[in-house]
Amino acid sequence: MWSVVMSSPWLCRRGIQHVFLSVACVALALPAAAEDAASGSNSEIETLDALALENNQSLRAFDNRARQAREQAQFQEQRRPEPMVEYMLDVSAPWMPHFTTGHMIRVMQSIPRGGARRASAAPARARQQVVYFEQREAEVELLRDLRLDVVELARIEARIELLEEEMGLIDDALGVVEAVTPLGKGDHGDFFQLELERETAEDGLARLRSERKARRATMAARMGVDVERVDALEFPADILEQWLVDLPTKEELVERAREGEPSLARLDAEAGVVDARIELVDQRQRPWPQVMAGYSNMPPMWEMDGSRAQMFQLGISIALPIFGSQYDHEASQWQAAHQAVQQDRAQQNNEIRGQIEELMAGWNADRQRLQRHERELAPLASDLARRVLIGMELGERSASEYLLAVRQEVDLETRMIELRADLLERLMELQRLTGGALGEHQPWSYPDTAYIDTDGGQR
C-alpha cells in the first residue's frame, strides 16, 4: 500500500499510462504476494517458538521442579516406618543378697493406616500441579514477549522502507531541480535543502538498523540461542497489516481469560496444596498403631536356685489423641492460607477484567484513528505531494514546499505504522490474557507444547 501511495509523484512525472500499468501489476501480484508472505511469517513464528521452548533455561528449570515434587510425592507415598529393636539388661541392686541379671529384647513396627501415606504425599502432588501452571504462565509470557519483539522488528522494517521511499522521492526532486535550474526555474539553495533532508533520512536509517540489531540480540538472549539463529529469520513489515484481526466482544474475551489465564489456574492449584495440608492435619490426629514382639530371659522371682523364666512377648500400642486441640492452630493456619488464595484469585479476576477493558478501549480508539488515516488523510497527503512536485517541474513551487509536503506524508505514514504496531501489541497482550485462546488459528497463534503432568507423563 505504501509503495503505491508514495511513488505517485514519481509516476506522474513519467505519465498516466505508467500509473495504470503499475497499479494493474500490483493488483495482480498482491494476492499471491500476501499469501506467500503470510505463510513465510507463519513458518518464521513456528521456528521462533520451537527454538525458545527448546532452549530457554528458565522453562527447563520448571521441568526439574516438577520432577522434584513428583519424587517427593513418591517418597512420601512409598515410605514405610522403619522397625525398632529394643534391648533391656536388668542388673540386681548392690544391696540385694544375690547378684542376678535379666535380658529382654523386643522388635516394634508401626503399621500405617489405610490412606495415610497417600494423604502424606498429596501436598507434594498438588505442588507438582502448581509447578505445571507456573511453567505455563512463564511460557505464555515468553511467547508474548517474542511476538512483541516480532511486532517491533516489523515496525522497524516498515520505518526503514518508509525512509528509503522518502530518500527515493528526494532523489526524484533532486533530478527535477537539476533539470529546471539551467532553464532559470530553479535555485541552488534547493539543492542544499534536499541534500540536508536526504542526509537526515540517512541518519534515521542508521539509527533504525542499529535498533533492529539490538532487538534481535535481545530476542536471542531471551530464547537462549546465538544471535545468528535469529538473524536467519525474516520478519517483514507486512506483518503489521497481516496480523490484524477483528476482536470478539469484551464479555467473550473476559470469559476466555477466566478459562485460560494461567495465573488463575495456578491459584487454583495453590488452593489444592492448602486443601491437602488441611487433610494432612486431620490425618495426624489419628495416630498409627504399633505392634511388638519380644523375648525375655529373667531370673526367678522367689526361688533363686530355680530355673530362669523365659517368655515370648506380643503386644500393641497406640498413642491416645487426648490433646487434639493442639492441632487446631495448625489447621487454622492452612484455612487462613486457603482464604488468602481465594481472595487473591478474586482480585486477579477483577484485574484481568480491568486489563481487558483498558486494552479494548485503546484498541477501539487506535483502530478508528487508523481507519480515518487510511480513508481520509493518506489520499490527501499523497495528492498534495504529487501536486507540489508537478509545481516544481513547472517552476511554480520550491524545494521547501515539496519537502514540507513530503514530511507531512512521511509523518502520516509513520503514525499509521505506529498505530498498527500499537494495535498488535494490544492484541498480543489479549492473547496472553486468554492463554492463547485468542488467535488460535492465526499465524501468531501459540504452539501445542508438552508438559510434565502429575503422573510423570507428558501433557
Tab-separated table of C-alpha atoms in Angstrom:
chain	number	residue	atom	x	y	z
A	1	MET	CA	0.000	0.000	0.000
A	2	TRP	CA	2.802	2.396	0.914
A	3	SER	CA	4.712	1.839	-2.300
A	4	VAL	CA	1.671	2.785	-4.395
A	5	VAL	CA	0.931	5.926	-2.377
A	6	MET	CA	4.443	7.252	-2.027
A	7	SER	CA	5.508	6.557	-5.598
A	8	SER	CA	2.689	8.610	-7.111
A	9	PRO	CA	4.753	11.807	-7.697
A	10	TRP	CA	7.455	9.815	-9.464
A	11	LEU	CA	4.855	8.041	-11.591
A	12	CYS	CA	3.133	11.273	-12.546
A	13	ARG	CA	6.341	12.586	-13.990
A	14	ARG	CA	6.515	9.573	-16.288
A	15	GLY	CA	2.944	9.536	-17.488
A	16	ILE	CA	-0.519	8.388	-16.526
A	17	GLN	CA	-0.117	5.198	-18.537
A	18	HIS	CA	2.714	4.104	-16.297
A	19	VAL	CA	0.475	4.692	-13.284
A	20	PHE	CA	-2.287	2.494	-14.630
A	21	LEU	CA	0.200	-0.191	-15.645
A	22	SER	CA	1.863	-0.203	-12.229
A	23	VAL	CA	-1.449	-0.313	-10.352
A	24	ALA	CA	-2.643	-3.215	-12.516
A	25	CYS	CA	0.568	-5.164	-11.901
A	26	VAL	CA	0.352	-4.524	-8.164
A	27	ALA	CA	-3.294	-5.611	-8.063
A	28	LEU	CA	-2.441	-8.872	-9.829
A	29	ALA	CA	0.570	-9.553	-7.646
A	30	LEU	CA	-0.907	-8.643	-4.248
A	31	PRO	CA	-2.919	-11.856	-3.541
A	32	ALA	CA	-0.031	-14.202	-4.321
A	33	ALA	CA	2.494	-11.990	-2.532
A	34	ALA	CA	0.266	-11.679	0.529
A	35	GLU	CA	-0.255	-15.432	0.656
A	36	ASP	CA	3.480	-16.114	0.347
A	37	ALA	CA	4.293	-13.511	2.997
A	38	ALA	CA	1.665	-14.905	5.368
A	39	SER	CA	2.930	-18.468	5.040
A	40	GLY	CA	6.509	-17.256	5.376
A	41	SER	CA	5.841	-15.286	8.550
A	42	ASN	CA	3.888	-18.232	9.913
A	43	SER	CA	6.842	-20.582	9.459
A	44	GLU	CA	9.167	-18.000	10.995
A	45	ILE	CA	6.973	-17.762	14.098
A	46	GLU	CA	6.850	-21.560	14.399
A	47	THR	CA	10.636	-21.695	14.190
A	48	LEU	CA	10.934	-18.907	16.730
A	49	ASP	CA	8.615	-20.671	19.197
A	50	ALA	CA	10.352	-24.024	18.761
A	51	LEU	CA	13.781	-22.513	19.450
A	52	ALA	CA	12.548	-20.635	22.511
A	53	LEU	CA	10.691	-23.575	24.055
A	54	GLU	CA	13.658	-25.840	23.490
A	55	ASN	CA	16.476	-23.580	24.632
A	56	ASN	CA	15.072	-21.242	27.281
A	57	GLN	CA	16.650	-22.487	30.507
A	58	SER	CA	14.048	-20.939	32.799
A	59	LEU	CA	11.354	-23.106	31.205
A	60	ARG	CA	13.522	-26.186	31.530
A	61	ALA	CA	14.041	-25.387	35.214
A	62	PHE	CA	10.314	-25.912	35.762
A	63	ASP	CA	10.700	-29.476	34.478
A	64	ASN	CA	13.187	-30.181	37.253
A	65	ARG	CA	10.963	-28.509	39.841
A	66	ALA	CA	8.083	-30.721	38.729
A	67	ARG	CA	10.363	-33.750	38.924
A	68	GLN	CA	11.408	-32.715	42.431
A	69	ALA	CA	7.770	-32.521	43.545
A	70	ARG	CA	6.963	-35.843	41.880
A	71	GLU	CA	9.894	-37.592	43.565
A	72	GLN	CA	8.916	-36.118	46.914
A	73	ALA	CA	5.345	-37.384	46.463
A	74	GLN	CA	6.571	-40.851	45.559
A	75	PHE	CA	8.869	-40.874	48.584
A	76	GLN	CA	6.021	-39.929	50.925
A	77	GLU	CA	3.649	-42.420	49.343
A	78	GLN	CA	6.091	-45.340	49.392
A	79	ARG	CA	7.752	-44.540	52.727
A	80	ARG	CA	7.363	-47.265	55.347
A	81	PRO	CA	8.194	-46.785	59.042
A	82	GLU	CA	11.464	-48.381	59.990
A	83	PRO	CA	11.243	-51.201	62.589
A	84	MET	CA	12.781	-50.614	66.009
A	85	VAL	CA	14.814	-53.075	68.118
A	86	GLU	CA	14.907	-52.644	71.892
A	87	TYR	CA	17.224	-54.497	74.299
A	88	MET	CA	16.958	-54.252	78.072
A	89	LEU	CA	19.506	-55.534	80.604
A	90	ASP	CA	18.304	-55.929	84.194
A	91	VAL	CA	21.061	-55.953	86.889
A	92	SER	CA	20.259	-56.532	90.546
A	93	ALA	CA	20.949	-53.748	93.013
A	94	PRO	CA	24.156	-53.958	95.123
A	95	TRP	CA	22.266	-54.382	98.379
A	96	MET	CA	20.489	-57.467	97.140
A	97	PRO	CA	21.757	-60.753	98.698
A	98	HIS	CA	22.293	-62.363	95.303
A	99	PHE	CA	23.679	-60.927	92.046
A	100	THR	CA	21.311	-61.633	89.142
A	101	THR	CA	20.823	-60.371	85.571
A	102	GLY	CA	17.868	-60.383	83.210
A	103	HIS	CA	17.627	-59.851	79.460
A	104	MET	CA	14.780	-58.685	77.242
A	105	ILE	CA	14.723	-57.931	73.510
A	106	ARG	CA	11.762	-56.598	71.526
A	107	VAL	CA	11.064	-55.697	67.884
A	108	MET	CA	8.479	-52.934	67.254
A	109	GLN	CA	6.866	-51.918	63.969
A	110	SER	CA	4.408	-49.081	63.256
A	111	ILE	CA	1.548	-50.014	60.923
A	112	PRO	CA	0.343	-47.200	58.587
A	113	ARG	CA	-3.388	-46.769	58.486
A	114	GLY	CA	-5.137	-47.067	55.154
A	115	GLY	CA	-4.738	-43.954	53.013
A	116	ALA	CA	-2.388	-42.259	55.459
A	117	ARG	CA	0.659	-42.378	53.208
A	118	ARG	CA	-1.356	-41.222	50.217
A	119	ALA	CA	-2.585	-38.251	52.245
A	120	SER	CA	1.005	-37.509	53.245
A	121	ALA	CA	2.014	-37.409	49.566
A	122	ALA	CA	-0.970	-35.284	48.496
A	123	PRO	CA	0.660	-31.855	49.194
A	124	ALA	CA	3.671	-32.723	47.025
A	125	ARG	CA	1.433	-33.964	44.194
A	126	ALA	CA	-0.622	-30.797	44.426
A	127	ARG	CA	2.597	-28.789	44.391
A	128	GLN	CA	3.523	-30.506	41.140
A	129	GLN	CA	0.352	-29.089	39.581
A	130	VAL	CA	1.337	-25.631	40.819
A	131	VAL	CA	4.702	-26.003	39.102
A	132	TYR	CA	2.967	-27.041	35.887
A	133	PHE	CA	0.830	-23.913	35.840
A	134	GLU	CA	3.812	-21.762	36.816
A	135	GLN	CA	5.571	-23.175	33.782
A	136	ARG	CA	2.552	-22.437	31.633
A	137	GLU	CA	2.447	-18.884	32.978
A	138	ALA	CA	6.134	-18.344	32.229
A	139	GLU	CA	5.718	-19.853	28.786
A	140	VAL	CA	2.858	-17.617	27.663
A	141	GLU	CA	4.806	-14.597	28.905
A	142	LEU	CA	7.809	-15.738	26.869
A	143	LEU	CA	5.669	-16.301	23.766
A	144	ARG	CA	4.019	-12.908	24.289
A	145	ASP	CA	7.415	-11.186	24.574
A	146	LEU	CA	8.664	-12.903	21.414
A	147	ARG	CA	5.620	-11.739	19.493
A	148	LEU	CA	6.123	-8.217	20.777
A	149	ASP	CA	9.709	-8.469	19.520
A	150	VAL	CA	8.425	-9.567	16.117
A	151	VAL	CA	5.986	-6.638	16.035
A	152	GLU	CA	8.819	-4.275	16.930
A	153	LEU	CA	11.041	-5.727	14.191
A	154	ALA	CA	8.188	-5.363	11.686
A	155	ARG	CA	7.698	-1.770	12.822
A	156	ILE	CA	11.408	-1.083	12.327
A	157	GLU	CA	11.295	-2.685	8.862
A	158	ALA	CA	8.298	-0.533	7.933
A	159	ARG	CA	10.101	2.590	9.130
A	160	ILE	CA	13.189	1.610	7.136
A	161	GLU	CA	11.118	1.089	3.988
A	162	LEU	CA	9.421	4.425	4.604
A	163	LEU	CA	12.737	6.273	4.895
A	164	GLU	CA	14.049	4.542	1.798
A	165	GLU	CA	10.929	5.680	-0.064
A	166	GLU	CA	11.494	9.198	1.260
A	167	MET	CA	15.066	9.151	0.014
A	168	GLY	CA	13.793	7.990	-3.377
A	169	LEU	CA	11.366	10.915	-3.516
A	170	ILE	CA	14.143	13.329	-2.553
A	171	ASP	CA	16.322	11.874	-5.301
A	172	ASP	CA	13.459	12.452	-7.744
A	173	ALA	CA	13.195	16.033	-6.559
A	174	LEU	CA	16.954	16.483	-6.974
A	175	GLY	CA	16.570	15.255	-10.523
A	176	VAL	CA	13.827	17.809	-11.146
A	177	VAL	CA	15.954	20.630	-9.703
A	178	GLU	CA	18.897	19.588	-11.873
A	179	ALA	CA	16.645	19.650	-14.910
A	180	VAL	CA	14.974	23.019	-14.321
A	181	THR	CA	17.897	25.002	-12.868
A	182	PRO	CA	19.645	25.516	-16.237
A	183	LEU	CA	16.331	26.884	-17.528
A	184	GLY	CA	16.252	29.544	-14.834
A	185	LYS	CA	13.374	27.936	-12.987
A	186	GLY	CA	15.356	26.579	-10.052
A	187	ASP	CA	17.500	27.761	-7.182
A	188	HIS	CA	20.825	26.358	-5.993
A	189	GLY	CA	19.524	26.662	-2.426
A	190	ASP	CA	17.077	23.911	-3.256
A	191	PHE	CA	19.999	21.513	-3.638
A	192	PHE	CA	21.172	22.233	-0.085
A	193	GLN	CA	17.693	21.741	1.377
A	194	LEU	CA	17.155	18.479	-0.447
A	195	GLU	CA	20.626	17.169	0.359
A	196	LEU	CA	20.185	18.070	4.033
A	197	GLU	CA	16.861	16.246	4.140
A	198	ARG	CA	18.423	13.244	2.441
A	199	GLU	CA	21.261	13.109	4.976
A	200	THR	CA	18.716	13.356	7.796
A	201	ALA	CA	16.863	10.386	6.349
A	202	GLU	CA	20.146	8.506	6.020
A	203	ASP	CA	20.871	9.164	9.701
A	204	GLY	CA	17.416	7.854	10.594
A	205	LEU	CA	18.131	4.683	8.608
A	206	ALA	CA	21.357	4.120	10.527
A	207	ARG	CA	19.539	4.524	13.839
A	208	LEU	CA	16.774	2.102	12.850
A	209	ARG	CA	19.268	-0.514	11.651
A	210	SER	CA	21.045	-0.246	14.987
A	211	GLU	CA	17.737	-0.718	16.813
A	212	ARG	CA	16.974	-3.759	14.667
A	213	LYS	CA	20.316	-5.322	15.526
A	214	ALA	CA	19.822	-4.643	19.243
A	215	ARG	CA	16.303	-6.094	19.199
A	216	ARG	CA	17.495	-9.284	17.525
A	217	ALA	CA	20.229	-9.625	20.162
A	218	THR	CA	17.604	-9.249	22.894
A	219	MET	CA	15.446	-11.920	21.245
A	220	ALA	CA	18.372	-14.317	21.014
A	221	ALA	CA	19.195	-13.862	24.704
A	222	ARG	CA	15.544	-14.372	25.667
A	223	MET	CA	15.368	-17.558	23.621
A	224	GLY	CA	18.721	-18.875	24.805
A	225	VAL	CA	20.288	-19.191	21.339
A	226	ASP	CA	23.027	-17.475	19.361
A	227	VAL	CA	22.048	-14.273	17.612
A	228	GLU	CA	22.874	-15.878	14.254
A	229	ARG	CA	19.822	-18.122	14.691
A	230	VAL	CA	17.613	-15.044	14.930
A	231	ASP	CA	19.385	-13.205	12.107
A	232	ALA	CA	18.446	-16.080	9.804
A	233	LEU	CA	14.732	-15.309	10.338
A	234	GLU	CA	12.916	-12.567	8.464
A	235	PHE	CA	10.019	-10.536	9.871
A	236	PRO	CA	8.734	-8.240	7.114
A	237	ALA	CA	6.779	-5.043	7.529
A	238	ASP	CA	3.687	-6.741	6.068
A	239	ILE	CA	3.147	-8.386	9.451
A	240	LEU	CA	1.736	-5.108	10.741
A	241	GLU	CA	-1.236	-5.479	8.395
A	242	GLN	CA	-1.483	-9.272	8.054
A	243	TRP	CA	-1.778	-9.947	11.776
A	244	LEU	CA	-4.633	-7.521	12.428
A	245	VAL	CA	-7.957	-9.264	13.107
A	246	ASP	CA	-11.377	-8.308	14.407
A	247	LEU	CA	-11.736	-8.788	18.144
A	248	PRO	CA	-14.570	-10.619	19.918
A	249	THR	CA	-16.755	-8.708	22.344
A	250	LYS	CA	-15.425	-7.658	25.717
A	251	GLU	CA	-17.535	-10.258	27.555
A	252	GLU	CA	-16.273	-13.040	25.294
A	253	LEU	CA	-12.677	-12.019	25.980
A	254	VAL	CA	-13.325	-11.914	29.738
A	255	GLU	CA	-14.838	-15.398	29.609
A	256	ARG	CA	-11.882	-16.750	27.618
A	257	ALA	CA	-9.479	-15.158	30.093
A	258	ARG	CA	-11.261	-16.740	33.057
A	259	GLU	CA	-10.934	-20.124	31.386
A	260	GLY	CA	-7.388	-19.843	30.046
A	261	GLU	CA	-5.435	-17.210	32.011
A	262	PRO	CA	-2.540	-19.202	33.559
A	263	SER	CA	-2.310	-17.260	36.824
A	264	LEU	CA	-5.907	-18.161	37.707
A	265	ALA	CA	-5.177	-21.848	37.141
A	266	ARG	CA	-2.019	-21.505	39.235
A	267	LEU	CA	-4.017	-20.020	42.114
A	268	ASP	CA	-6.495	-22.889	41.881
A	269	ALA	CA	-3.582	-25.314	42.106
A	270	GLU	CA	-2.201	-23.457	45.133
A	271	ALA	CA	-5.613	-23.822	46.772
A	272	GLY	CA	-5.302	-27.570	46.142
A	273	VAL	CA	-1.984	-27.616	48.016
A	274	VAL	CA	-3.574	-25.886	51.004
A	275	ASP	CA	-6.512	-28.312	50.987
A	276	ALA	CA	-4.060	-31.221	51.046
A	277	ARG	CA	-2.290	-29.657	54.030
A	278	ILE	CA	-5.589	-29.385	55.897
A	279	GLU	CA	-6.333	-33.046	55.193
A	280	LEU	CA	-2.862	-33.961	56.427
A	281	VAL	CA	-3.565	-32.238	59.755
A	282	ASP	CA	-6.670	-34.394	60.132
A	283	GLN	CA	-4.605	-37.492	59.396
A	284	ARG	CA	-2.107	-36.655	62.128
A	285	GLN	CA	-4.888	-36.652	64.726
A	286	ARG	CA	-5.332	-40.379	64.072
A	287	PRO	CA	-2.019	-41.979	65.123
A	288	TRP	CA	-0.651	-45.197	63.691
A	289	PRO	CA	-0.749	-48.377	65.822
A	290	GLN	CA	2.456	-50.127	66.741
A	291	VAL	CA	2.891	-53.917	67.132
A	292	MET	CA	5.608	-55.529	69.244
A	293	ALA	CA	7.215	-58.973	69.532
A	294	GLY	CA	9.868	-59.865	72.089
A	295	TYR	CA	11.711	-62.375	74.193
A	296	SER	CA	12.733	-62.124	77.849
A	297	ASN	CA	15.066	-64.205	79.997
A	298	MET	CA	14.663	-63.270	83.643
A	299	PRO	CA	15.790	-64.810	86.950
A	300	PRO	CA	13.121	-66.496	89.093
A	301	MET	CA	11.292	-64.098	91.329
A	302	TRP	CA	11.046	-66.176	94.539
A	303	GLU	CA	13.406	-69.115	94.196
A	304	MET	CA	16.941	-68.042	93.444
A	305	ASP	CA	18.155	-71.546	92.614
A	306	GLY	CA	15.201	-72.294	90.333
A	307	SER	CA	15.156	-72.184	86.545
A	308	ARG	CA	15.088	-68.809	84.815
A	309	ALA	CA	11.799	-67.517	83.450
A	310	GLN	CA	11.758	-67.323	79.646
A	311	MET	CA	8.844	-65.539	77.937
A	312	PHE	CA	7.743	-64.656	74.411
A	313	GLN	CA	6.006	-61.278	74.220
A	314	LEU	CA	3.354	-59.944	71.846
A	315	GLY	CA	1.800	-56.514	72.203
A	316	ILE	CA	0.276	-53.468	70.542
A	317	SER	CA	0.445	-49.777	71.392
A	318	ILE	CA	-1.237	-46.652	70.042
A	319	ALA	CA	-0.994	-43.015	71.032
A	320	LEU	CA	-4.034	-41.506	72.715
A	321	PRO	CA	-5.020	-38.277	70.900
A	322	ILE	CA	-6.277	-36.583	74.011
A	323	PHE	CA	-4.507	-33.319	73.168
A	324	GLY	CA	-6.179	-32.941	69.783
A	325	SER	CA	-6.779	-29.239	70.349
A	326	GLN	CA	-3.085	-28.593	69.711
A	327	TYR	CA	-3.726	-29.315	66.031
A	328	ASP	CA	-6.407	-26.643	65.790
A	329	HIS	CA	-3.895	-23.862	65.338
A	330	GLU	CA	-2.163	-25.725	62.502
A	331	ALA	CA	-5.473	-26.375	60.781
A	332	SER	CA	-6.455	-22.720	61.244
A	333	GLN	CA	-3.164	-21.699	59.670
A	334	TRP	CA	-3.910	-23.587	56.464
A	335	GLN	CA	-7.543	-22.486	56.458
A	336	ALA	CA	-6.353	-18.881	56.564
A	337	ALA	CA	-3.951	-19.646	53.717
A	338	HIS	CA	-6.842	-21.111	51.708
A	339	GLN	CA	-8.905	-17.964	52.248
A	340	ALA	CA	-5.943	-15.813	51.188
A	341	VAL	CA	-5.608	-17.771	47.932
A	342	GLN	CA	-9.316	-17.325	47.225
A	343	GLN	CA	-9.023	-13.579	47.840
A	344	ASP	CA	-6.001	-13.380	45.520
A	345	ARG	CA	-7.976	-15.197	42.840
A	346	ALA	CA	-10.953	-12.864	43.193
A	347	GLN	CA	-8.664	-9.842	42.905
A	348	GLN	CA	-6.894	-11.378	39.901
A	349	ASN	CA	-10.273	-11.840	38.242
A	350	ASN	CA	-11.064	-8.170	38.736
A	351	GLU	CA	-7.656	-7.088	37.439
A	352	ILE	CA	-7.974	-9.272	34.337
A	353	ARG	CA	-11.312	-7.724	33.533
A	354	GLY	CA	-9.836	-4.263	34.055
A	355	GLN	CA	-6.881	-5.048	31.786
A	356	ILE	CA	-9.188	-6.295	29.053
A	357	GLU	CA	-11.353	-3.180	29.321
A	358	GLU	CA	-8.253	-0.970	29.139
A	359	LEU	CA	-6.870	-2.848	26.128
A	360	MET	CA	-10.221	-2.792	24.361
A	361	ALA	CA	-10.593	0.966	24.901
A	362	GLY	CA	-7.145	1.617	23.422
A	363	TRP	CA	-7.805	-0.853	20.603
A	364	ASN	CA	-11.077	0.817	19.548
A	365	ALA	CA	-9.581	4.320	19.660
A	366	ASP	CA	-6.461	3.379	17.658
A	367	ARG	CA	-8.453	1.324	15.155
A	368	GLN	CA	-10.737	4.278	14.436
A	369	ARG	CA	-7.750	6.597	14.070
A	370	LEU	CA	-6.027	4.178	11.694
A	371	GLN	CA	-9.135	3.822	9.554
A	372	ARG	CA	-9.538	7.603	9.395
A	373	HIS	CA	-5.886	7.990	8.400
A	374	GLU	CA	-6.196	5.372	5.661
A	375	ARG	CA	-9.516	6.651	4.359
A	376	GLU	CA	-9.104	10.418	4.534
A	377	LEU	CA	-5.638	11.717	5.401
A	378	ALA	CA	-3.394	9.411	3.342
A	379	PRO	CA	-5.035	10.273	-0.033
A	380	LEU	CA	-4.871	13.981	0.781
A	381	ALA	CA	-1.194	13.858	1.736
A	382	SER	CA	-0.327	11.836	-1.372
A	383	ASP	CA	-2.226	14.214	-3.658
A	384	LEU	CA	-0.535	17.249	-2.091
A	385	ALA	CA	2.950	15.801	-2.610
A	386	ARG	CA	2.124	14.975	-6.219
A	387	ARG	CA	0.801	18.480	-6.957
A	388	VAL	CA	3.812	20.178	-5.355
A	389	LEU	CA	6.220	18.017	-7.392
A	390	ILE	CA	4.389	18.956	-10.580
A	391	GLY	CA	4.643	22.603	-9.488
A	392	MET	CA	8.412	22.189	-9.084
A	393	GLU	CA	8.648	20.866	-12.621
A	394	LEU	CA	6.790	23.963	-13.821
A	395	GLY	CA	8.908	26.293	-11.691
A	396	GLU	CA	5.905	27.348	-9.615
A	397	ARG	CA	6.887	25.599	-6.371
A	398	SER	CA	10.135	25.480	-4.401
A	399	ALA	CA	12.013	22.609	-2.854
A	400	SER	CA	10.982	23.856	0.604
A	401	GLU	CA	7.337	23.435	-0.265
A	402	TYR	CA	7.986	19.985	-1.658
A	403	LEU	CA	9.960	18.900	1.405
A	404	LEU	CA	7.162	20.132	3.641
A	405	ALA	CA	4.642	18.071	1.672
A	406	VAL	CA	6.907	15.001	1.794
A	407	ARG	CA	7.457	15.407	5.523
A	408	GLN	CA	3.722	15.624	6.076
A	409	GLU	CA	3.169	12.451	4.094
A	410	VAL	CA	6.029	10.648	5.840
A	411	ASP	CA	4.787	11.760	9.265
A	412	LEU	CA	1.330	10.487	8.414
A	413	GLU	CA	2.665	7.127	7.251
A	414	THR	CA	4.812	6.965	10.402
A	415	ARG	CA	1.733	7.494	12.569
A	416	MET	CA	-0.061	4.743	10.651
A	417	ILE	CA	2.877	2.382	11.251
A	418	GLU	CA	2.877	3.213	14.949
A	419	LEU	CA	-0.897	2.730	15.177
A	420	ARG	CA	-0.667	-0.711	13.555
A	421	ALA	CA	2.156	-1.682	15.891
A	422	ASP	CA	0.228	-0.442	18.946
A	423	LEU	CA	-2.826	-2.441	17.843
A	424	LEU	CA	-0.731	-5.588	17.525
A	425	GLU	CA	0.878	-5.030	20.922
A	426	ARG	CA	-2.575	-4.901	22.494
A	427	LEU	CA	-3.550	-7.973	20.503
A	428	MET	CA	-0.542	-9.912	21.807
A	429	GLU	CA	-1.399	-8.909	25.379
A	430	LEU	CA	-5.003	-10.082	24.918
A	431	GLN	CA	-3.644	-13.336	23.533
A	432	ARG	CA	-1.598	-13.813	26.705
A	433	LEU	CA	-4.531	-12.999	28.968
A	434	THR	CA	-6.629	-15.681	27.265
A	435	GLY	CA	-3.816	-18.249	27.456
A	436	GLY	CA	-3.612	-18.424	23.662
A	437	ALA	CA	-7.352	-18.890	23.073
A	438	LEU	CA	-7.418	-15.647	21.087
A	439	GLY	CA	-5.865	-16.105	17.645
A	440	GLU	CA	-5.954	-19.881	17.853
A	441	HIS	CA	-5.855	-20.321	14.063
A	442	GLN	CA	-3.835	-17.228	13.187
A	443	PRO	CA	-0.179	-17.104	12.065
A	444	TRP	CA	0.686	-15.746	15.518
A	445	SER	CA	-1.099	-18.499	17.475
A	446	TYR	CA	0.619	-20.313	20.341
A	447	PRO	CA	2.098	-23.754	19.594
A	448	ASP	CA	0.992	-27.057	21.084
A	449	THR	CA	3.564	-27.840	23.761
A	450	ALA	CA	4.326	-30.705	26.178
A	451	TYR	CA	4.416	-30.500	29.937
A	452	ILE	CA	5.044	-32.882	32.795
A	453	ASP	CA	1.765	-33.932	34.399
A	454	THR	CA	1.117	-35.263	37.886
A	455	ASP	CA	1.801	-38.855	36.844
A	456	GLY	CA	5.181	-38.049	35.338
A	457	GLY	CA	3.981	-38.436	31.751
A	458	GLN	CA	3.647	-35.860	29.019
A	459	ARG	CA	0.748	-33.442	28.853
